[in-house]
Short mmCIF file of C-alpha atoms in Angstrom, two decimals:
data_model
loop_
_atom_site.label_atom_id
_atom_site.label_comp_id
_atom_site.label_asym_id
_atom_site.label_seq_id
_atom_site.Cartn_x
_atom_site.Cartn_y
_atom_site.Cartn_z
CA MET A 1 25.05 32.56 39.71
CA PRO A 2 26.94 35.79 40.34
CA ASN A 3 29.59 35.64 37.51
CA TYR A 4 28.68 34.23 34.14
CA LEU A 5 31.14 33.23 31.41
CA ASN A 6 30.45 34.73 28.07
CA GLU A 7 29.47 32.34 25.17
CA SER A 8 32.96 32.07 23.56
CA GLN A 9 34.61 31.24 26.97
CA ILE A 10 31.91 28.45 27.46
CA VAL A 11 32.61 26.97 23.99
CA ASP A 12 36.33 26.87 24.83
CA LEU A 13 35.61 25.21 28.11
CA VAL A 14 33.38 22.59 26.58
CA GLU A 15 35.91 21.77 23.87
CA GLY A 16 38.48 21.30 26.66
CA ILE A 17 36.32 18.64 28.34
CA GLU A 18 37.33 15.13 27.46
CA VAL A 19 34.37 13.51 25.70
CA THR A 20 34.41 9.77 26.17
CA GLY A 21 31.38 9.14 23.96
CA SER A 22 33.54 9.29 20.86
CA THR A 23 34.80 5.75 21.58
CA LEU A 24 32.79 2.70 20.50
CA LYS A 25 32.39 1.62 24.09
CA GLY A 26 31.09 5.07 25.04
CA LYS A 27 28.61 5.00 22.17
CA MET A 28 27.32 1.53 23.19
CA LEU A 29 26.88 2.68 26.75
CA THR A 30 25.01 5.74 25.63
CA TRP A 31 22.78 3.58 23.48
CA ILE A 32 22.06 1.15 26.37
CA HIS A 33 21.33 4.01 28.71
CA HIS A 34 19.07 5.90 26.21
CA VAL A 35 17.17 3.02 24.58
CA VAL A 36 17.45 -0.20 26.56
CA LEU A 37 16.78 1.18 30.00
CA PRO A 38 13.59 3.15 29.06
CA ILE A 39 12.30 0.05 27.28
CA LYS A 40 12.88 -2.02 30.45
CA LEU A 41 11.12 0.55 32.51
CA LEU A 42 8.18 0.67 30.05
CA PHE A 43 7.96 -3.18 30.26
CA VAL A 44 7.80 -3.09 34.05
CA LEU A 45 5.17 -0.34 33.95
CA SER A 46 3.15 -2.19 31.30
CA LEU A 47 3.04 -5.20 33.63
CA VAL A 48 1.76 -3.05 36.40
CA PHE A 49 -0.74 -1.36 34.02
CA SER A 50 -2.08 -4.80 32.98
CA MET A 51 -3.19 -5.35 36.60
CA ALA A 52 -5.59 -2.47 36.40
CA ARG A 53 -9.23 -3.59 36.68
CA ILE A 54 -11.11 -0.43 36.97
CA VAL A 55 -9.81 2.68 35.24
CA THR A 56 -10.90 6.28 34.76
CA ALA A 57 -9.59 9.14 32.68
CA GLY A 58 -6.15 10.67 32.95
CA GLU A 59 -5.02 14.26 33.50
CA GLY A 60 -4.54 17.42 31.48
CA PRO A 61 -1.74 18.40 29.13
CA TYR A 62 0.50 20.21 31.74
CA PHE A 63 3.99 19.03 32.47
CA VAL A 64 5.25 21.78 34.82
CA THR A 65 2.08 23.70 35.85
CA TYR A 66 -0.37 22.25 38.36
CA ASN A 67 -4.04 22.97 38.47
CA HIS A 68 -6.60 22.35 41.18
CA HIS A 69 -7.84 18.98 39.85
CA MET A 70 -6.84 16.33 42.33
CA GLU A 71 -6.47 12.61 42.05
CA GLU A 72 -9.70 10.75 42.79
CA PRO A 73 -9.69 9.35 46.33
CA GLY A 74 -8.34 5.84 46.35
CA SER A 75 -7.06 5.97 42.85
CA LEU A 76 -3.46 5.48 41.74
CA GLU A 77 -1.83 6.94 38.67
CA LEU A 78 1.47 5.61 37.34
CA SER A 79 3.54 7.70 34.88
CA LEU A 80 6.78 7.54 32.99
CA SER A 81 7.96 10.99 31.86
CA PRO A 82 11.25 11.30 29.92
CA VAL A 83 12.58 14.78 28.87
CA TRP A 84 15.16 15.20 26.22
CA GLY A 85 17.31 18.28 26.42
CA PHE A 86 19.39 19.88 23.67
CA PRO A 87 21.42 22.60 25.39
CA GLY A 88 23.61 23.32 22.41
CA ILE A 89 26.69 24.33 24.49
CA THR A 90 27.22 20.81 25.95
CA SER A 91 26.00 17.21 25.51
CA ASN A 92 22.40 16.31 25.06
CA PHE A 93 20.69 14.62 27.90
CA MET A 94 17.59 12.58 28.82
CA GLY A 95 16.04 12.94 32.21
CA VAL A 96 13.45 10.36 33.36
CA SER A 97 10.88 10.55 36.13
CA ALA A 98 8.82 7.50 37.24
CA GLU A 99 5.83 8.85 39.12
CA ILE A 100 3.23 7.33 41.51
CA GLU A 101 0.26 9.57 42.28
CA TYR A 102 -2.34 8.60 44.91
CA GLY A 103 -5.59 10.20 45.91
CA VAL A 104 -5.48 10.05 49.77
CA LYS A 105 -8.66 12.11 50.13
CA GLY A 106 -10.74 14.09 47.74
CA TRP A 107 -8.81 17.15 48.92
CA TRP A 108 -5.40 15.65 49.37
CA THR A 109 -3.16 14.04 46.63
CA MET A 110 0.28 12.61 47.31
CA GLU A 111 2.96 11.88 44.69
CA PHE A 112 6.25 10.13 44.74
CA TYR A 113 8.93 10.31 42.05
CA LEU A 114 12.10 8.34 41.24
CA GLN A 115 14.43 10.25 38.93
CA GLY A 116 17.33 9.47 36.75
CA GLN A 117 19.17 10.77 33.71
CA GLY A 118 21.49 9.94 30.98
CA THR A 119 23.91 12.30 29.20
CA ASP A 120 25.60 11.65 25.84
CA GLY A 121 29.09 10.33 26.38
CA GLN A 122 28.90 10.63 30.15
CA GLY A 123 26.74 7.66 31.22
CA ALA A 124 23.51 7.47 33.18
CA LEU A 125 22.64 7.45 36.82
CA PHE A 126 19.85 7.51 39.47
CA THR A 127 19.62 11.02 40.68
CA GLY A 128 17.19 10.89 43.59
CA TYR A 129 13.54 11.07 44.68
CA ARG A 130 10.86 13.58 45.47
CA TRP A 131 7.76 13.42 47.59
CA GLU A 132 4.95 15.91 47.12
CA ASN A 133 1.65 16.67 48.71
CA ARG A 134 -1.13 18.85 47.37
CA VAL A 135 -4.05 20.05 49.52
CA ARG A 136 -7.17 21.93 48.58
CA PRO A 137 -8.12 24.20 51.50
CA LEU A 138 -11.48 25.23 49.88
CA LEU A 139 -13.57 22.16 49.11
CA GLY A 140 -16.08 23.58 46.63
CA GLU A 141 -15.59 24.80 43.12
CA HIS A 142 -14.84 28.56 43.09
CA LYS A 143 -13.88 31.13 40.50
CA ILE A 144 -10.28 30.83 41.71
CA ASN A 145 -9.33 27.60 43.42
CA PRO A 146 -6.27 27.65 45.61
CA VAL A 147 -4.14 24.60 46.26
CA LEU A 148 -1.20 24.42 48.70
CA TYR A 149 1.81 22.40 47.61
CA VAL A 150 4.66 21.12 49.78
CA GLU A 151 7.49 18.87 48.50
CA PHE A 152 10.65 17.45 49.74
CA GLU A 153 13.28 16.38 47.25
CA ASP A 154 16.64 14.62 47.71
CA VAL A 155 18.44 14.69 44.43
CA ASN A 156 22.02 15.17 43.33
CA GLY A 157 23.37 17.99 41.25
CA ALA A 158 23.21 15.80 38.02
CA ASP A 159 19.35 15.69 38.10
CA ARG A 160 17.79 16.67 34.81
CA ALA A 161 14.04 16.24 35.42
CA PHE A 162 13.30 20.00 35.08
CA LYS A 163 9.91 19.56 36.90
CA GLU A 164 10.27 23.34 37.62
CA VAL A 165 12.66 26.13 36.89
CA VAL A 166 13.64 28.46 39.84
CA GLY A 167 16.17 31.05 40.82
CA HIS A 168 18.94 31.45 38.26
CA ASP A 169 18.74 27.85 36.82
CA SER A 170 20.43 27.99 33.44
CA LYS A 171 21.97 25.87 30.73
CA PHE A 172 25.38 26.84 31.96
CA ASP A 173 24.74 24.62 35.04
CA LEU A 174 24.90 21.63 32.65
CA LEU A 175 28.55 22.32 31.90
CA GLU A 176 29.71 20.47 34.99
CA PRO A 177 30.26 16.82 34.00
CA ILE A 178 27.80 14.43 35.74
CA SER A 179 30.58 12.61 37.46
CA ALA A 180 31.30 15.82 39.42
CA ALA A 181 27.64 17.11 39.62
CA ARG A 182 26.40 13.78 41.19
CA LEU A 183 28.58 14.52 44.31
CA THR A 184 26.50 17.58 45.14
CA ALA A 185 23.50 16.77 47.28
CA GLU A 186 20.38 18.95 46.80
CA ARG A 187 17.99 18.43 49.65
CA GLU A 188 15.26 20.97 49.21
CA PHE A 189 11.82 21.95 50.45
CA GLU A 190 9.67 23.29 47.74
CA THR A 191 6.34 25.14 48.29
CA LYS A 192 3.87 26.27 45.67
CA LEU A 193 0.74 28.40 45.72
CA ILE A 194 -1.45 26.98 42.98
CA LEU A 195 -4.36 29.08 41.73
CA SER A 196 -6.59 27.54 39.10
CA SER A 197 -9.84 28.45 37.38
CA ASN A 198 -12.12 26.81 34.88
CA PHE A 199 -14.12 28.99 32.48
CA ARG A 200 -16.18 27.75 29.51
CA GLY A 201 -14.04 24.70 29.01
CA TRP A 202 -10.78 26.55 29.54
CA ASN A 203 -8.48 25.86 32.44
CA VAL A 204 -6.16 28.71 33.60
CA ALA A 205 -3.55 27.93 36.28
CA GLU A 206 -0.94 30.10 37.97
CA ASN A 207 1.78 28.57 40.23
CA PHE A 208 4.11 30.61 42.44
CA ILE A 209 7.09 28.64 43.51
CA ALA A 210 9.57 29.07 46.49
CA VAL A 211 12.36 26.56 47.08
CA LYS A 212 14.73 26.40 50.01
CA ASN A 213 17.76 24.15 50.25
CA VAL A 214 18.24 22.70 53.72
CA LYS A 215 21.74 24.16 53.61
CA PRO A 216 22.07 27.85 54.46
CA GLU A 217 21.31 29.03 50.99
CA PRO A 218 18.79 31.80 49.96
CA TRP A 219 15.22 31.06 48.91
CA GLU A 220 14.77 30.63 45.18
CA PHE A 221 11.60 31.70 43.30
CA GLY A 222 9.86 30.67 40.14
CA TYR A 223 6.62 30.59 38.39
CA ALA A 224 4.53 28.54 36.00
CA LEU A 225 1.39 29.54 34.02
CA GLY A 226 -0.66 27.29 32.00
CA VAL A 227 -3.84 27.43 29.88
CA SER A 228 -5.53 24.40 28.36
CA ARG A 229 -8.79 23.35 26.70
CA PRO A 230 -10.20 20.11 25.25
CA LEU A 231 -10.48 20.25 21.44
CA ALA A 232 -14.26 19.57 21.83
CA LEU A 233 -16.38 20.48 24.78
CA ALA A 234 -19.27 18.05 24.29
CA ALA A 235 -18.62 14.34 24.02
CA SER A 236 -19.63 12.48 20.89
CA PRO A 237 -22.11 9.64 21.30
CA ASP A 238 -19.91 6.97 19.78
CA GLU A 239 -16.94 5.18 21.27
CA CYS A 240 -13.96 6.59 19.44
CA ARG A 241 -10.18 6.91 19.84
CA PHE A 242 -9.73 9.90 17.67
CA CYS A 243 -12.74 12.00 18.89
CA ARG A 244 -11.81 15.59 19.46
CA GLU A 245 -12.90 15.47 23.07
CA ASN A 246 -10.12 12.97 23.82
CA PHE A 247 -7.48 15.59 22.97
CA LEU A 248 -6.45 18.50 25.23
CA ALA A 249 -4.24 21.32 23.99
CA GLY A 250 -2.30 23.56 26.28
CA LEU A 251 0.33 26.26 26.51
CA GLU A 252 2.73 26.64 29.44
CA LEU A 253 5.04 29.51 30.38
CA TYR A 254 7.49 28.90 33.19
CA GLY A 255 10.77 30.16 34.50
CA GLY A 256 12.89 31.54 37.35
CA LEU A 257 12.38 34.69 39.31
CA GLY A 258 15.80 34.93 41.01
CA GLU A 259 16.34 34.47 44.71
CA TRP A 260 15.97 36.18 48.07
CA GLY A 261 17.78 39.60 47.85
CA GLU A 262 18.01 39.33 44.09
CA PHE A 263 14.36 38.87 43.02
CA GLY A 264 13.57 39.60 39.35
CA LEU A 265 14.05 38.41 35.78
CA ARG A 266 17.76 39.25 35.46
CA ASP A 267 19.83 36.21 34.28
CA THR A 268 16.88 33.83 34.54
CA SER A 269 15.62 31.12 32.25
CA HIS A 270 12.15 31.17 30.73
CA TYR A 271 10.31 28.63 28.60
CA LEU A 272 7.26 28.57 26.34
CA ALA A 273 5.88 25.16 25.90
CA PRO A 274 2.81 24.08 23.78
CA SER A 275 1.50 20.74 24.87
CA LEU A 276 -0.93 18.07 23.77
CA ALA A 277 -2.59 15.21 25.74
CA TRP A 278 -4.43 12.27 24.21
CA GLN A 279 -6.71 10.37 26.62
CA PHE A 280 -7.81 6.80 25.94
CA GLN A 281 -10.98 5.13 27.12
CA ASN A 282 -8.90 2.67 29.30
CA GLY A 283 -7.39 5.43 31.40
CA THR A 284 -4.09 5.76 29.58
CA THR A 285 -2.99 9.30 28.71
CA ILE A 286 -0.14 10.25 26.40
CA ARG A 287 1.30 13.74 26.58
CA VAL A 288 3.87 15.51 24.55
CA SER A 289 5.42 19.05 24.76
CA PRO A 290 8.35 20.77 23.22
CA SER A 291 9.73 23.59 25.45
CA PHE A 292 11.45 26.50 23.78
CA GLY A 293 13.96 28.67 25.74
CA LEU A 294 13.20 32.28 25.61
CA THR A 295 16.22 33.92 27.15
CA SER A 296 19.95 33.34 26.72
CA PRO A 297 20.43 31.29 29.95
CA SER A 298 17.55 28.95 28.84
CA ILE A 299 18.11 25.57 27.26
CA PRO A 300 17.09 26.25 23.61
CA LEU A 301 15.01 23.15 23.26
CA MET A 302 13.57 20.45 25.51
CA VAL A 303 11.13 17.77 24.40
CA ARG A 304 8.87 16.20 27.11
CA PHE A 305 6.85 13.04 26.72
CA SER A 306 4.73 11.22 29.22
CA VAL A 307 2.65 7.99 29.31
CA SER A 308 0.40 7.51 32.35
CA ARG A 309 -2.20 5.10 33.54
CA GLU A 310 -4.85 5.62 36.13
CA ILE A 311 -6.01 2.69 38.26
CA GLY A 312 -9.35 3.64 39.74
CA GLY A 313 -10.44 2.18 43.07
CA PHE A 314 -6.93 1.03 43.79
CA THR A 315 -7.45 1.05 47.58
CA HIS A 316 -10.47 -1.05 47.22
CA GLN A 317 -8.63 -3.61 45.08
CA VAL A 318 -5.82 -3.90 47.65
CA ARG A 319 -8.40 -4.36 50.40
CA GLU A 320 -9.91 -7.28 48.38
CA TRP A 321 -6.52 -8.99 48.08
CA PHE A 322 -6.21 -9.19 51.86
CA ARG A 323 -9.88 -10.19 52.54
CA MET B 1 -40.17 -16.33 63.88
CA MET B 2 -42.15 -13.49 62.33
CA THR B 3 -40.47 -10.94 64.68
CA ALA B 4 -37.05 -12.23 63.72
CA TRP B 5 -37.80 -11.93 60.02
CA LEU B 6 -39.17 -8.40 60.52
CA LEU B 7 -35.98 -7.38 62.47
CA LEU B 8 -33.67 -8.90 59.81
CA SER B 9 -35.52 -7.20 56.89
CA GLN B 10 -35.41 -3.91 58.81
CA TYR B 11 -31.74 -4.36 59.46
CA ALA B 12 -31.08 -5.06 55.77
CA ALA B 13 -33.02 -2.05 54.74
CA SER B 14 -31.37 0.27 57.20
CA GLY B 15 -28.02 0.23 55.33
CA HIS B 16 -29.73 1.22 52.06
CA ASN B 17 -31.94 3.84 53.77
CA GLY B 18 -28.99 5.25 55.67
CA ARG B 19 -27.13 5.83 52.41
CA ASP B 20 -30.16 7.36 50.89
CA ARG B 21 -30.53 9.71 53.88
CA GLN B 22 -26.84 10.69 53.58
CA LEU B 23 -27.29 11.33 49.84
CA THR B 24 -30.37 13.34 50.49
CA SER B 25 -28.52 15.38 53.06
CA GLU B 26 -25.58 15.98 50.66
CA LEU B 27 -27.89 16.99 47.84
CA SER B 28 -29.71 19.39 50.08
CA LYS B 29 -26.47 21.49 50.27
CA VAL B 30 -26.96 22.51 46.67
CA PRO B 31 -27.80 26.21 46.40
CA PRO B 32 -31.34 27.04 45.26
CA GLU B 33 -30.19 29.03 42.20
CA ALA B 34 -28.16 25.99 40.99
CA ARG B 35 -31.18 23.64 41.39
CA VAL B 36 -33.36 25.46 38.90
CA ARG B 37 -30.84 25.29 36.08
CA THR B 38 -32.15 23.37 33.14
CA ASN B 39 -30.33 20.84 31.08
CA PRO B 40 -29.60 22.19 27.61
CA TYR B 41 -29.52 18.57 26.29
CA GLU B 42 -32.76 17.41 27.81
CA GLY B 43 -34.51 14.83 25.66
CA LYS B 44 -31.66 14.54 23.19
CA GLN B 45 -30.74 10.99 22.31
CA ASP B 46 -27.12 11.85 21.45
CA ALA B 47 -26.60 13.41 24.83
CA TYR B 48 -27.92 10.27 26.50
CA LEU B 49 -25.47 8.08 24.49
CA ALA B 50 -22.60 10.48 25.18
CA GLY B 51 -23.53 10.60 28.85
CA ARG B 52 -23.64 6.74 29.00
CA LYS B 53 -20.09 6.70 27.46
CA LEU B 54 -18.75 9.31 29.97
CA PHE B 55 -20.42 7.56 32.91
CA GLN B 56 -18.78 4.27 32.01
CA ARG B 57 -15.35 6.05 31.68
CA HIS B 58 -15.48 8.25 34.79
CA CYS B 59 -18.12 7.04 37.22
CA SER B 60 -18.66 3.31 36.79
CA GLY B 61 -15.43 2.50 38.65
CA CYS B 62 -17.20 3.41 41.94
CA HIS B 63 -20.94 3.54 41.13
CA GLY B 64 -21.00 0.34 39.08
CA LYS B 65 -21.66 -0.18 35.41
CA ASP B 66 -25.43 -0.02 35.82
CA ALA B 67 -25.25 2.93 38.34
CA LYS B 68 -26.58 0.65 41.13
CA GLY B 69 -23.78 1.71 43.44
CA GLY B 70 -20.67 0.07 44.96
CA LYS B 71 -19.31 -0.62 48.27
CA ASP B 72 -18.25 3.02 48.87
CA ALA B 73 -20.46 4.78 46.46
CA PRO B 74 -24.28 5.20 46.55
CA ASP B 75 -26.96 3.78 44.13
CA LEU B 76 -27.67 6.42 41.55
CA GLN B 77 -31.08 4.91 40.74
CA SER B 78 -32.17 5.55 44.35
CA PRO B 79 -35.00 8.01 45.27
CA PRO B 80 -32.71 10.97 46.16
CA VAL B 81 -31.17 10.92 42.63
CA ARG B 82 -34.48 10.18 40.96
CA ASP B 83 -36.10 13.10 42.72
CA ALA B 84 -33.22 15.57 42.23
CA THR B 85 -33.41 18.23 39.58
CA PRO B 86 -30.99 18.15 36.67
CA GLY B 87 -29.50 21.41 38.06
CA THR B 88 -28.90 19.73 41.48
CA LEU B 89 -27.07 16.70 39.93
CA PHE B 90 -25.03 19.07 37.70
CA TRP B 91 -23.92 21.12 40.68
CA PHE B 92 -23.06 18.03 42.69
CA LEU B 93 -21.08 16.52 39.84
CA LYS B 94 -19.12 19.85 39.41
CA ASN B 95 -18.34 20.41 43.08
CA GLY B 96 -18.36 16.95 44.45
CA ASP B 97 -18.24 16.31 48.19
CA LEU B 98 -14.47 16.06 48.78
CA LYS B 99 -14.91 15.35 52.47
CA LYS B 100 -17.13 12.32 51.85
CA GLY B 101 -15.13 10.92 48.98
CA MET B 102 -17.09 12.23 45.94
CA PRO B 103 -14.50 13.93 43.71
CA SER B 104 -15.13 17.17 41.87
CA TRP B 105 -15.59 16.66 38.15
CA ALA B 106 -14.92 20.26 37.28
CA ARG B 107 -12.14 19.00 35.10
CA LEU B 108 -14.75 18.04 32.55
CA PRO B 109 -16.39 20.73 30.46
CA GLU B 110 -19.92 21.70 31.51
CA GLN B 111 -21.34 20.24 28.33
CA GLN B 112 -20.02 16.78 29.32
CA LEU B 113 -21.47 17.18 32.84
CA TRP B 114 -24.88 17.92 31.36
CA GLN B 115 -24.54 14.90 29.17
CA ILE B 116 -23.89 12.69 32.27
CA VAL B 117 -26.94 14.23 33.94
CA SER B 118 -28.92 13.33 30.88
CA TYR B 119 -27.84 9.70 31.24
CA LEU B 120 -28.57 9.64 35.00
CA LYS B 121 -32.02 11.13 34.59
CA SER B 122 -32.85 8.62 31.89
CA LYS B 123 -31.92 5.75 34.16
CA ASN B 124 -34.58 7.04 36.60
#
């Protein structure tokens, strides 16, 4: 973004925007979009979850960072991940991702996302989809384990999933009303180099991100770093929901690195996000993470939440249905 | 009649033996220095119980609740596993065999992998 408005100009601009949420109808619509729709989605997911026959454990505490641990071959993981954003300079929002992750091979994981969002006083909408592939070129476990990541996404400008931060992404992008932002198509290819290591129970992961819009726009860059560890390294002998080994704590740092020809930290957003995952015996994982904006273009606070369920041996189960 | 019975029993055994041979070949890839590692939890009852719990959570989906194997996963009470050293099993759990469908369990801390090894060795 070449020319930024200063803070006071932005406040003036926001005050000038007509806010429909102040009416009773607007408030009702907001309530429906923020409460009823997620409940419906949870209900549908719970039906799917109840079909699970064989299950294994879920994943780590990261929301933005990827490590080298792939989905088990033939397993399916379903997740619902809302993120609440509190930008301060404009309306609060909730972005939602419904995710389906599948282990094609031991070295290849595929994931498909459907995304939507709701903004206070502005309504809610489906924003698009993304399709990602992760491949491990080195099959064994090494000190540093590389993973290659390729993704295509077709979302509109109103998307609020914040699965990554690149280029000069900033809270000022949110000033555009979603009715206008939705008209902008963002078809992008995203690549990541994921490097990840395990050491004495710790996982350390570094992601280098490069995004290219299919339109003639410059490459945008970003990064994500994560460190995590289970609260206990050895498992306890008893079945227990609150055992320390069922909890993983993590810390993520992610942000933009500018774009081609303007690489660097100037006018970029950066976030620090502690996170916690709670894994259940039945393969369900609950994760939560507040993200704190570190620079002036960053959204001051985002709160992420995720519930996921892994269905082990999914391919085998499907094969049995058609036998 | 006797010949037919012998052929049938040989055919039935060949699937099992084939899987054993494949497993033996996969376990033979484990580096010598990894094979001689000893299990820090050897003989500890708590480790066996924790290993059993972890096995049910992570492994039984493919290998069966009693570790007798499944359609796509080998029997873990078979001779190749019985004869393998704890270090060999630990290395194989950690690295997996991604090409053949065995995932890497490096996501679990080493302590938990050793607990699973304790359980597997006690089964044998």
